Short mmCIF file of C-alpha atoms and ligand atoms in Angstrom, two decimals:
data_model
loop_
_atom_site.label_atom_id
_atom_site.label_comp_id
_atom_site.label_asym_id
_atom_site.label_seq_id
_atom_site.Cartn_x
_atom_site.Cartn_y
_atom_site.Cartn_z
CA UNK A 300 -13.14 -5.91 -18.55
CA UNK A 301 -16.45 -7.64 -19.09
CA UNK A 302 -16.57 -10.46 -16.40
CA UNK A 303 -20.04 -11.90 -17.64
CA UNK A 304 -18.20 -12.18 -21.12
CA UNK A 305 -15.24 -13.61 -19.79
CA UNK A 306 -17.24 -16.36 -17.71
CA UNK A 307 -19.20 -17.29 -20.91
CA UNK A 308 -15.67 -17.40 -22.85
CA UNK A 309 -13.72 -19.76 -19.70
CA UNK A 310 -17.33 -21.90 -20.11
CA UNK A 311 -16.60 -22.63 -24.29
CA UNK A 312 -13.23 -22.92 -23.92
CA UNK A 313 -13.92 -25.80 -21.04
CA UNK A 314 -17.13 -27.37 -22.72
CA UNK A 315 -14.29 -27.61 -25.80
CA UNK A 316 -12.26 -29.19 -23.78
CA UNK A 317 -14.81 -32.27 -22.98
CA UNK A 318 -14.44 -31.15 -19.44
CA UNK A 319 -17.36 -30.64 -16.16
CA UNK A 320 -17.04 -27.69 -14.44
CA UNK A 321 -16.02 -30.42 -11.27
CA UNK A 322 -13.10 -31.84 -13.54
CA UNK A 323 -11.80 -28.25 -14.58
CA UNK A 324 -12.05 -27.21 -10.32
CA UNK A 325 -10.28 -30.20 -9.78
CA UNK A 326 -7.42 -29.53 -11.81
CA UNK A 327 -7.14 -25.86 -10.54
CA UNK A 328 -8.06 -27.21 -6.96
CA UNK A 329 -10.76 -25.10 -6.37
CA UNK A 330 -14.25 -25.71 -5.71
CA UNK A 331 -17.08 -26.55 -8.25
CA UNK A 332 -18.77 -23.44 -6.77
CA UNK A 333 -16.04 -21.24 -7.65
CA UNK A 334 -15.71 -22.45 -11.43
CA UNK A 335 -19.79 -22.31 -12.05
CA UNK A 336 -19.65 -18.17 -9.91
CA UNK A 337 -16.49 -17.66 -12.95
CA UNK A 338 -18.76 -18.92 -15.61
CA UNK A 339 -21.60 -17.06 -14.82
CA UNK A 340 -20.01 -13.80 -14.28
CA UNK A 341 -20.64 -13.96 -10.60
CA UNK A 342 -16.74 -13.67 -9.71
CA UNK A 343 -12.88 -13.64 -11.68
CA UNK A 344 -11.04 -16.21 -10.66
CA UNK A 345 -8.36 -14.96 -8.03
CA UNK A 346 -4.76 -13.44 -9.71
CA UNK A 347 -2.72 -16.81 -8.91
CA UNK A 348 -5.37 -19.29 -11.20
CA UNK A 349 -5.08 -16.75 -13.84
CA UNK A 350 -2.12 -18.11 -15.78
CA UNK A 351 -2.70 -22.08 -14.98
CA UNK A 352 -6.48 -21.27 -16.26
CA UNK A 353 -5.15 -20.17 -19.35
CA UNK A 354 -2.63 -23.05 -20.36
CA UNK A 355 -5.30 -25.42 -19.49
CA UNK A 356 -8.02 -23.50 -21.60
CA UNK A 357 -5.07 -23.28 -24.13
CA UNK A 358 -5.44 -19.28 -24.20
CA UNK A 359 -3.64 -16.42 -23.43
CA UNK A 360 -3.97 -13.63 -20.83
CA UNK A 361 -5.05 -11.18 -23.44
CA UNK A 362 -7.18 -13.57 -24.52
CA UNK A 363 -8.95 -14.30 -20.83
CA UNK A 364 -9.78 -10.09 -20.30
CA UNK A 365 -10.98 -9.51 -23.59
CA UNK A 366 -13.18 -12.70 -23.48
CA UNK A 367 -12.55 -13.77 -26.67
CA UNK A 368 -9.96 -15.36 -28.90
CA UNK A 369 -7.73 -12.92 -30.74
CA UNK A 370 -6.70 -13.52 -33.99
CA UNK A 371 -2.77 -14.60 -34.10
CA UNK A 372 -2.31 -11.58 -36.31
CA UNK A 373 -3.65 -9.20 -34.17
CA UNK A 374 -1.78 -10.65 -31.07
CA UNK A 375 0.86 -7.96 -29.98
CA UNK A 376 3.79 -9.73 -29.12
CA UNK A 377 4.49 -8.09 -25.53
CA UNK A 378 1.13 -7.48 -24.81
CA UNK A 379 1.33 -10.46 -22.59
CA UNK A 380 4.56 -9.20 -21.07
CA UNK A 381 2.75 -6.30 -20.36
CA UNK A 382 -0.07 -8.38 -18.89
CA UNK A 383 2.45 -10.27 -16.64
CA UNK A 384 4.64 -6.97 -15.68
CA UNK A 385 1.37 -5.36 -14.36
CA UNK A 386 0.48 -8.40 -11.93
CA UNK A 387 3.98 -9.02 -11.00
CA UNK A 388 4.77 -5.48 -10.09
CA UNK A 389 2.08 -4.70 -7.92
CA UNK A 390 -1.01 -7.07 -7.98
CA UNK A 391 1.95 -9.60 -7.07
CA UNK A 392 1.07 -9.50 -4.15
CA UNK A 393 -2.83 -11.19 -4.26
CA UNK A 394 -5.05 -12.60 -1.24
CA UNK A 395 -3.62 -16.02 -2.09
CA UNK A 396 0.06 -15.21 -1.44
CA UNK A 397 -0.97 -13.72 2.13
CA UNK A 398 -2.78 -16.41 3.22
CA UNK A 399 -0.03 -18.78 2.45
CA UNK A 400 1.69 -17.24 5.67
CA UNK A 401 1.61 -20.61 8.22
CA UNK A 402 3.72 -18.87 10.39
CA UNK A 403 3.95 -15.14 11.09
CA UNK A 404 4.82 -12.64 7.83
CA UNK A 405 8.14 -11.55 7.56
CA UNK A 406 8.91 -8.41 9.25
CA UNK A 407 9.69 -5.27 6.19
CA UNK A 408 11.11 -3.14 9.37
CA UNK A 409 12.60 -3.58 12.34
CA UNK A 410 13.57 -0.89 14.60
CA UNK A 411 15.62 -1.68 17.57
CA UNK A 412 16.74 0.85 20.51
CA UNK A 413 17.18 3.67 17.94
CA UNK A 414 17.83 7.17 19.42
CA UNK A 415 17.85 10.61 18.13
CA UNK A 416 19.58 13.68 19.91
CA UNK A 417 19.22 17.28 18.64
CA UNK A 418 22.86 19.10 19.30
CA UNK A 419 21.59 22.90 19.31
CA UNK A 420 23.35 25.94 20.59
CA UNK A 421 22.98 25.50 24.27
CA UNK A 422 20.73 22.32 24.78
CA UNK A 423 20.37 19.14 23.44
CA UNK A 424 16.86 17.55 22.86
CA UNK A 425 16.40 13.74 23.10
CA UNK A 426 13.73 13.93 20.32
CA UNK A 427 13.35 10.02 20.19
CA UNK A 428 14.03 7.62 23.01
CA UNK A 429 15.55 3.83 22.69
CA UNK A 430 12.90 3.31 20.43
CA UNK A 431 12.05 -0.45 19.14
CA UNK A 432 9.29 -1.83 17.55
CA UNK A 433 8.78 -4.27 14.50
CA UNK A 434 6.74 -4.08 11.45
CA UNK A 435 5.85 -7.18 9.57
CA UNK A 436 4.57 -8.05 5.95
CA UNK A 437 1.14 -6.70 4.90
CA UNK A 438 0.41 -4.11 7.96
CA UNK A 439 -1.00 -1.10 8.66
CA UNK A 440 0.43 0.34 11.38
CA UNK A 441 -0.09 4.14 13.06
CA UNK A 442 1.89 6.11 15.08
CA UNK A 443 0.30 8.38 17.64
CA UNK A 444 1.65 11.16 19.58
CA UNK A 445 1.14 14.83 21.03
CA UNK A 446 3.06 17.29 19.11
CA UNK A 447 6.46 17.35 19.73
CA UNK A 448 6.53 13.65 20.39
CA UNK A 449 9.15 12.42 18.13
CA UNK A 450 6.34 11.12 15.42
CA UNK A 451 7.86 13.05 12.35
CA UNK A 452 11.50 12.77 13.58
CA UNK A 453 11.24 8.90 13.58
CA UNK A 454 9.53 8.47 10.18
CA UNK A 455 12.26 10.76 9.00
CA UNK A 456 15.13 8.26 10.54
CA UNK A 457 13.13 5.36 8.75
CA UNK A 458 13.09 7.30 5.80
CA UNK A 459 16.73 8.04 5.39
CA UNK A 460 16.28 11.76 5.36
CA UNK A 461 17.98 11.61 8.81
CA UNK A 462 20.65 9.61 10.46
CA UNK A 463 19.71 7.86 14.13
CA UNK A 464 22.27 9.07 17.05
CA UNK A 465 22.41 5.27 17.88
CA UNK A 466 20.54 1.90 16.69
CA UNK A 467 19.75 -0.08 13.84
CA UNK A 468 16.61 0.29 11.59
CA UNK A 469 16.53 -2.48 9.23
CA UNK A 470 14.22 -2.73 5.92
CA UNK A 471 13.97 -5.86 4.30
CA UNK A 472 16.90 -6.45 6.26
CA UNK A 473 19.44 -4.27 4.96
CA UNK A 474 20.49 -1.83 7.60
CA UNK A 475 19.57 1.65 6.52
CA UNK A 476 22.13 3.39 8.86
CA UNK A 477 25.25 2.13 7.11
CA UNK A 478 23.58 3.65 3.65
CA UNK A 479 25.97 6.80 2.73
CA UNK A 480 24.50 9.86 2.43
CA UNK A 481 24.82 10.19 -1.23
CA UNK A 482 23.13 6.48 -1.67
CA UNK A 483 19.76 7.60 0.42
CA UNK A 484 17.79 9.18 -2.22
CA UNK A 485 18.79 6.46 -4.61
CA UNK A 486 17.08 3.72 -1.85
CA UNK A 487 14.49 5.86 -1.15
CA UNK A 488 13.10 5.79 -4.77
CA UNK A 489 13.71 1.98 -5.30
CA UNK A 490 12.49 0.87 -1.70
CA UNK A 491 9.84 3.61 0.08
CA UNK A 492 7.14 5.10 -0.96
CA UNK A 493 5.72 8.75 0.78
CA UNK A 494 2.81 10.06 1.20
CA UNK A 495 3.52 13.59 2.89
CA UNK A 496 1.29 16.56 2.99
CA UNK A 497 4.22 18.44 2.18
CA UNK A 498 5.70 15.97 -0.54
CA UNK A 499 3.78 17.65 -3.44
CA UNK A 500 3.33 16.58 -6.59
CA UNK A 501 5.22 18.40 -9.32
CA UNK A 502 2.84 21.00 -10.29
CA UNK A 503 4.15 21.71 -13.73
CA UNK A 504 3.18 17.79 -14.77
CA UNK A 505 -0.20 16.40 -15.13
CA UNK A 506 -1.31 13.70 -12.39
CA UNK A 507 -0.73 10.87 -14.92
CA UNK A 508 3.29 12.19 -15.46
CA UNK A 509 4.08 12.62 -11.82
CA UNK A 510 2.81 8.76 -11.44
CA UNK A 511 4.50 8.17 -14.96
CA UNK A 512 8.26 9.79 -13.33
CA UNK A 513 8.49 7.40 -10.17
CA UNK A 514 8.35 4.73 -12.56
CA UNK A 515 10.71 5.97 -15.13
CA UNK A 516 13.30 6.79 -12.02
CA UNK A 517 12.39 2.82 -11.45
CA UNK A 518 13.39 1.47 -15.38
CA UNK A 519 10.41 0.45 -16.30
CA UNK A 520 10.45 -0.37 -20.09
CA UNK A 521 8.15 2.50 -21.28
CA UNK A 522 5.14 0.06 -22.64
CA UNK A 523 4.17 -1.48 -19.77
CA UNK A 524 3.93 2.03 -17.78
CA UNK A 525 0.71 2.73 -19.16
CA UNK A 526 -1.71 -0.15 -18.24
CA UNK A 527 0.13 -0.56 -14.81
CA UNK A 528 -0.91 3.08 -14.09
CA UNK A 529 -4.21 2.68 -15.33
CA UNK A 530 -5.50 -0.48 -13.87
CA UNK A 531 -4.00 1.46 -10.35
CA UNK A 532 -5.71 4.47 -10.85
CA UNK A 533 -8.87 3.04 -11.65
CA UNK A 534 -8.46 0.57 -7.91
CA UNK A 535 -7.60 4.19 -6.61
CA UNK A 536 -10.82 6.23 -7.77
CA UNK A 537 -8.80 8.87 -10.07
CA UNK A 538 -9.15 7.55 -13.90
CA UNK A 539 -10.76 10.41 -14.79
CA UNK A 540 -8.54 13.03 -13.77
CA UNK A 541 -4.84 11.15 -15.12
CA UNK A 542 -4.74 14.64 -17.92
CA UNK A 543 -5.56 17.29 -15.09
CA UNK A 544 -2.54 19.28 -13.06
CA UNK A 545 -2.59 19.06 -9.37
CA UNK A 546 -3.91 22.56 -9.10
CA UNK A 547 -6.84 21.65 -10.93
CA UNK A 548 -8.01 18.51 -8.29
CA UNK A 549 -9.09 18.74 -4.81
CA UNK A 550 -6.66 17.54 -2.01
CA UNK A 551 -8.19 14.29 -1.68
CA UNK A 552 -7.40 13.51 -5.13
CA UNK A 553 -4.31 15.03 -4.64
CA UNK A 554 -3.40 12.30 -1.79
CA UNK A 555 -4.79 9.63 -3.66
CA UNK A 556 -2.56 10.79 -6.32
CA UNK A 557 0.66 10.59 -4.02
CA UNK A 558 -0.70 6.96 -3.08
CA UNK A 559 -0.61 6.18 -7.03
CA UNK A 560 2.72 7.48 -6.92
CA UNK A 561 3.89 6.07 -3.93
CA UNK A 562 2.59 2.36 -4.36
CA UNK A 563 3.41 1.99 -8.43
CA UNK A 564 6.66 1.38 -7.66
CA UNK A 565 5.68 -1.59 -5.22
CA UNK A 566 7.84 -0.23 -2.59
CA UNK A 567 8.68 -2.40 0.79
CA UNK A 568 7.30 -0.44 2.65
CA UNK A 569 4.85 2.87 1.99
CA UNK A 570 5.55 5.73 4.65
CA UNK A 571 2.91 8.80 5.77
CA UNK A 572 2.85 11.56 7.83
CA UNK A 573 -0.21 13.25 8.66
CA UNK A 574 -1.33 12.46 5.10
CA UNK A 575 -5.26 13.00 6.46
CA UNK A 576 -4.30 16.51 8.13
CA UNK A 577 -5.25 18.72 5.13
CA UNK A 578 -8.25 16.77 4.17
CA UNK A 579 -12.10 16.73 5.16
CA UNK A 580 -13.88 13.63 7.13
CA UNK A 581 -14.70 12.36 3.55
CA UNK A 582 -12.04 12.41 1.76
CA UNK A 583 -10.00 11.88 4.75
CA UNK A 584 -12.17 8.25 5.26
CA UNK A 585 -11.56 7.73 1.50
CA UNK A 586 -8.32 7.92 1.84
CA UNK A 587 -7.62 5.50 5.33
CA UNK A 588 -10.40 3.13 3.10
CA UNK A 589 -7.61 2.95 0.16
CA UNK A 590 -4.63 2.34 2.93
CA UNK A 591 -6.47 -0.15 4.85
CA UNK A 592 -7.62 -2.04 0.89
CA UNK A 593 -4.38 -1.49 0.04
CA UNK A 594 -3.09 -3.68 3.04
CA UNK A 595 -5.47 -6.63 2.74
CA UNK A 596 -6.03 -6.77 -0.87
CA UNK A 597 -2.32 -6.23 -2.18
CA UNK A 598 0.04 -6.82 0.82
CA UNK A 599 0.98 -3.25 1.04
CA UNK A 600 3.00 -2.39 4.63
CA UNK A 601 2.03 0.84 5.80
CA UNK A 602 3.88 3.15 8.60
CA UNK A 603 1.58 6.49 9.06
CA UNK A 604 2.04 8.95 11.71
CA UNK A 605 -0.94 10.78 12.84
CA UNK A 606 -3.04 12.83 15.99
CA UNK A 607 -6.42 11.91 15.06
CA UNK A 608 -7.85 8.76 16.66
CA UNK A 609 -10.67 8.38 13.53
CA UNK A 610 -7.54 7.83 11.05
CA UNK A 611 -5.94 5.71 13.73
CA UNK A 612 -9.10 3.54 13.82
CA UNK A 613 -8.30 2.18 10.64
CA UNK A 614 -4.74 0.98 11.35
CA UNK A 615 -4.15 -2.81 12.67
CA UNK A 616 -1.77 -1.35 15.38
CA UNK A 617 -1.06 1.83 16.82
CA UNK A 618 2.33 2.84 18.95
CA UNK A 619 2.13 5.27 20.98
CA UNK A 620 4.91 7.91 21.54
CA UNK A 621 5.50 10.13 24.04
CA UNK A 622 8.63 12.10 25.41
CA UNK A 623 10.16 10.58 22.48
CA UNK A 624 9.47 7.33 23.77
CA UNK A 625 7.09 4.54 22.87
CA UNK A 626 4.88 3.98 25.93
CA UNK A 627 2.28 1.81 24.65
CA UNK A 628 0.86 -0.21 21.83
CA UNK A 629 -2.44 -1.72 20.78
CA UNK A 630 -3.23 -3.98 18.40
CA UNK A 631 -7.15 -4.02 16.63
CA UNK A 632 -6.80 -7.93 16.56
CA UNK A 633 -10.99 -8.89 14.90
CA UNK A 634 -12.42 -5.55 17.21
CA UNK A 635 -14.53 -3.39 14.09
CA UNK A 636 -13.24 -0.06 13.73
CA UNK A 637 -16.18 1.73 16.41
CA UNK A 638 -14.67 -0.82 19.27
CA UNK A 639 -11.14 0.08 18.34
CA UNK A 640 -11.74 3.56 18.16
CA UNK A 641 -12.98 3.69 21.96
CA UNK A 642 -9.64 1.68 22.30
CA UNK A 643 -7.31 4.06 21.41
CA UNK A 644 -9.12 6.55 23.17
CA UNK A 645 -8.77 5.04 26.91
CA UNK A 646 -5.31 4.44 25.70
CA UNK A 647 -4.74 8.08 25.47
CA UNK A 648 -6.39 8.76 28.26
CA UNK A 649 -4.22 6.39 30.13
CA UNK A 650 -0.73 7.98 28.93
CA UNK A 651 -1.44 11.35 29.03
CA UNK A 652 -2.89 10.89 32.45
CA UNK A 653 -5.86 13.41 33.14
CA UNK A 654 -5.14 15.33 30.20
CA UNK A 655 -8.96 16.82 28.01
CA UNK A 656 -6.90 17.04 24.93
CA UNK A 657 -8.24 13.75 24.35
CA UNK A 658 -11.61 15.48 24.16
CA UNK A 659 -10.58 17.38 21.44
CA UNK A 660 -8.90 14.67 19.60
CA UNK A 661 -12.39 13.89 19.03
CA UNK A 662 -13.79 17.10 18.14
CA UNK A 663 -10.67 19.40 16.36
P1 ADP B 1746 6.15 15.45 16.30
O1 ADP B 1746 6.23 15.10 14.86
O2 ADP B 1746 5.64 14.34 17.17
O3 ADP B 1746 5.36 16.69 16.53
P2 ADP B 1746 8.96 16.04 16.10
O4 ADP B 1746 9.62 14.75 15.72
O5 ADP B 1746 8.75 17.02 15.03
O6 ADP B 1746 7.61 15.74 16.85
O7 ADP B 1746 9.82 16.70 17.26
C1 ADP B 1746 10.26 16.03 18.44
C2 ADP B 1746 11.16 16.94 19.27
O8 ADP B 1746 12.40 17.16 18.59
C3 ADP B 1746 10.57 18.33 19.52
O9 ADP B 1746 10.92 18.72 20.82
C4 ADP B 1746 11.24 19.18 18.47
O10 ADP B 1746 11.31 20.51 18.91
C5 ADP B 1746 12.59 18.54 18.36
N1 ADP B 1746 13.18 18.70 17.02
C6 ADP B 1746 12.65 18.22 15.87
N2 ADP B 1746 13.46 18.49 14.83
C7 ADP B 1746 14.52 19.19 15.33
C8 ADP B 1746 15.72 19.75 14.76
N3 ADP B 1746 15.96 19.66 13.45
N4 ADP B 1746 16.58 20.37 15.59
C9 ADP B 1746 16.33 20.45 16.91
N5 ADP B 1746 15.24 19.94 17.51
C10 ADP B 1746 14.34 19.30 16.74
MG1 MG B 1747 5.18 15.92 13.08
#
């Protein structure tokens, strides 16, 4: 996509017109600034003014990316389908739609005094606590916890993989509890998306096929597959390795990989567990960088359980468990991620009393 081509191609098509750049921002209600940074090649306009530029310009999507008009013979019939299934299944979600919020988002989950006890042999373990919390539309939100803290059981409850003792856990409102068991993996595919350390990628297909499968298990007519994984792959850094096998990348492909997978399918709500643990500080930063873009730039909601306070830095709200329990929360409100960081850190401090482990929460 040539954006200094496309600007020059918007500028004809409006000088054809007989229109300023003032009476073409006026009808798109946007600024003058805006139209003259599009012409120029400064900036595209945002997702939403993409199809109300064209029928004004009298062009087609196609037509707007390639910067050029296409010759009616040459015009694939459902390319613009294809255009239209790529924004609507995961771009859908653009900066405009967010800000349109004048209240507070919508909450995707909403956990309310959910329990878990372990029945073994001769004890029983309260693994989580009358837990509650809510999640709402377009967060990023980290769950922190000593080992053995109930983290992985209660992303597994939210996940369907296990059933809650008691409670509710709703996502998009439907109450997951009532699902029956033979229903959950079904859901799982058409409503969450995982990135586990141990939810591998199928080693036997290349990186572009195991993307390729969670859409197929979606119905996703089979031309519109390719351009939606592409234009994702290229937003998540791994374009040039779609033909290798997951033995052939490094593990912070790999994850990025699983986050291709995970968000094609434009779940409600994107799930992770440790997904930084097997990673070095780079690609483990590359990685938080993608959730936390993700988030702002596409409305993803993101639940991710983790120990280490520099991944938790990049979440806008951490809960903190303990015993099972959740004994605190914090939210980043406009704090950068340094001040948050230092946050998180007397908020450890503070539940796990005069504990040093947070000392090596900073240096494993
Ligand atoms: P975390 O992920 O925070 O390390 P877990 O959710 O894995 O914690 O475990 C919480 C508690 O529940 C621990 O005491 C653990 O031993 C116990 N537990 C987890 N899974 C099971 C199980 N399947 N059966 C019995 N006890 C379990
Ligand atoms: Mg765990």
């Amino acid at each position: 996509m040539n954006q200094i081509k496309i600007g020059a191609f918007i500028s004809q098509r409006r000088k054809a017109k007989g229109w300023t750049q003032s009476q073409l921002a006026e009808k798109l209600e946007v600024t003058d600034k805006a139209v003259s940074k599009w012409e120029t090649g400064r900036s595209m306009p945002d997702l939403s003014l993409f199809l109300p530029l064209c029928t004004l310009l009298d062009i087609t999507l196609n037509e707007l990316f390639a910067g050029e008009c296409i010759a009616e013979e040459k015009l694939k019939e459902k390319a613009d389908e294809v255009l239209m299934n790529v924004i609507t299944n995961w771009l859908g979600h653009d900066k405009r739609e967010l800000k349109e919020y004048d209240t507070a988002p919508p909450n995707i989950l909403e956990v309310e005094n959910v329990s878990k006890l372990y029945e073994t042999e001769n004890n029983s373990v309260s693994a989580v606590n009358d837990v509650s919390f809510r999640i709402p539309h377009g967060s990023f939100v980290g769950i922190m916890g000593a080992s053995g803290s109930g983290k992985t059981t209660l992303l597994h409850l939210i996940a369907t993989i296990d059933k809650p003792t008691s409670g509710t856990i709703r996502i998009n409102g439907q109450n997951i509890v009532d699902i029956p068991e033979e229903d959950t993996a079904e859901f799982r595919r058409r409503h969450l998306g995982f990135v586990f350390q141990e939810y591998n990628l199928l080693e036997t297909l290349t990186v572009y096929e195991n993307i390729a499968l969670a859409l197929t298990i979606k119905d996703v007519s089979k031309e519109s597959i390719r351009p939606m994984i592409q234009s994702l792959s290229e937003k998540l850094d791994i374009s040039a390795i779609l033909d290798k096998f997951p033995y052939e990348i490094s593990g912070g492909q790999r994850q990025r990989c699983a986050c291709a997978r995970a968000l094609v399918v434009n779940p409600d709500i994107i799930l992770a567990d440790e997904p930084t643990g097997a990673l070095d500080s780079h690609a483990a930063r590359q990685l938080l960088d993608t959730f936390a873009m993700l988030c702002r730039e596409y409305g993803a909601t993101i639940l991710m359980v983790t120990h280490d306070v520099m991944a938790a830095s990049y979440c806008d709200k951490i809960l903190f468990m303990k015993d099972g329990e959740i004994k605190a929360a914090l939210n980043r409100e406009q704090e950068n991620k340094q001040t948050f960081f230092a946050d998180i850190l007397k908020k450890i401090e503070w539940i796990e009393g005069e504990s040093h482990d947070v000392l090596e929460a900073v240096n494993p």
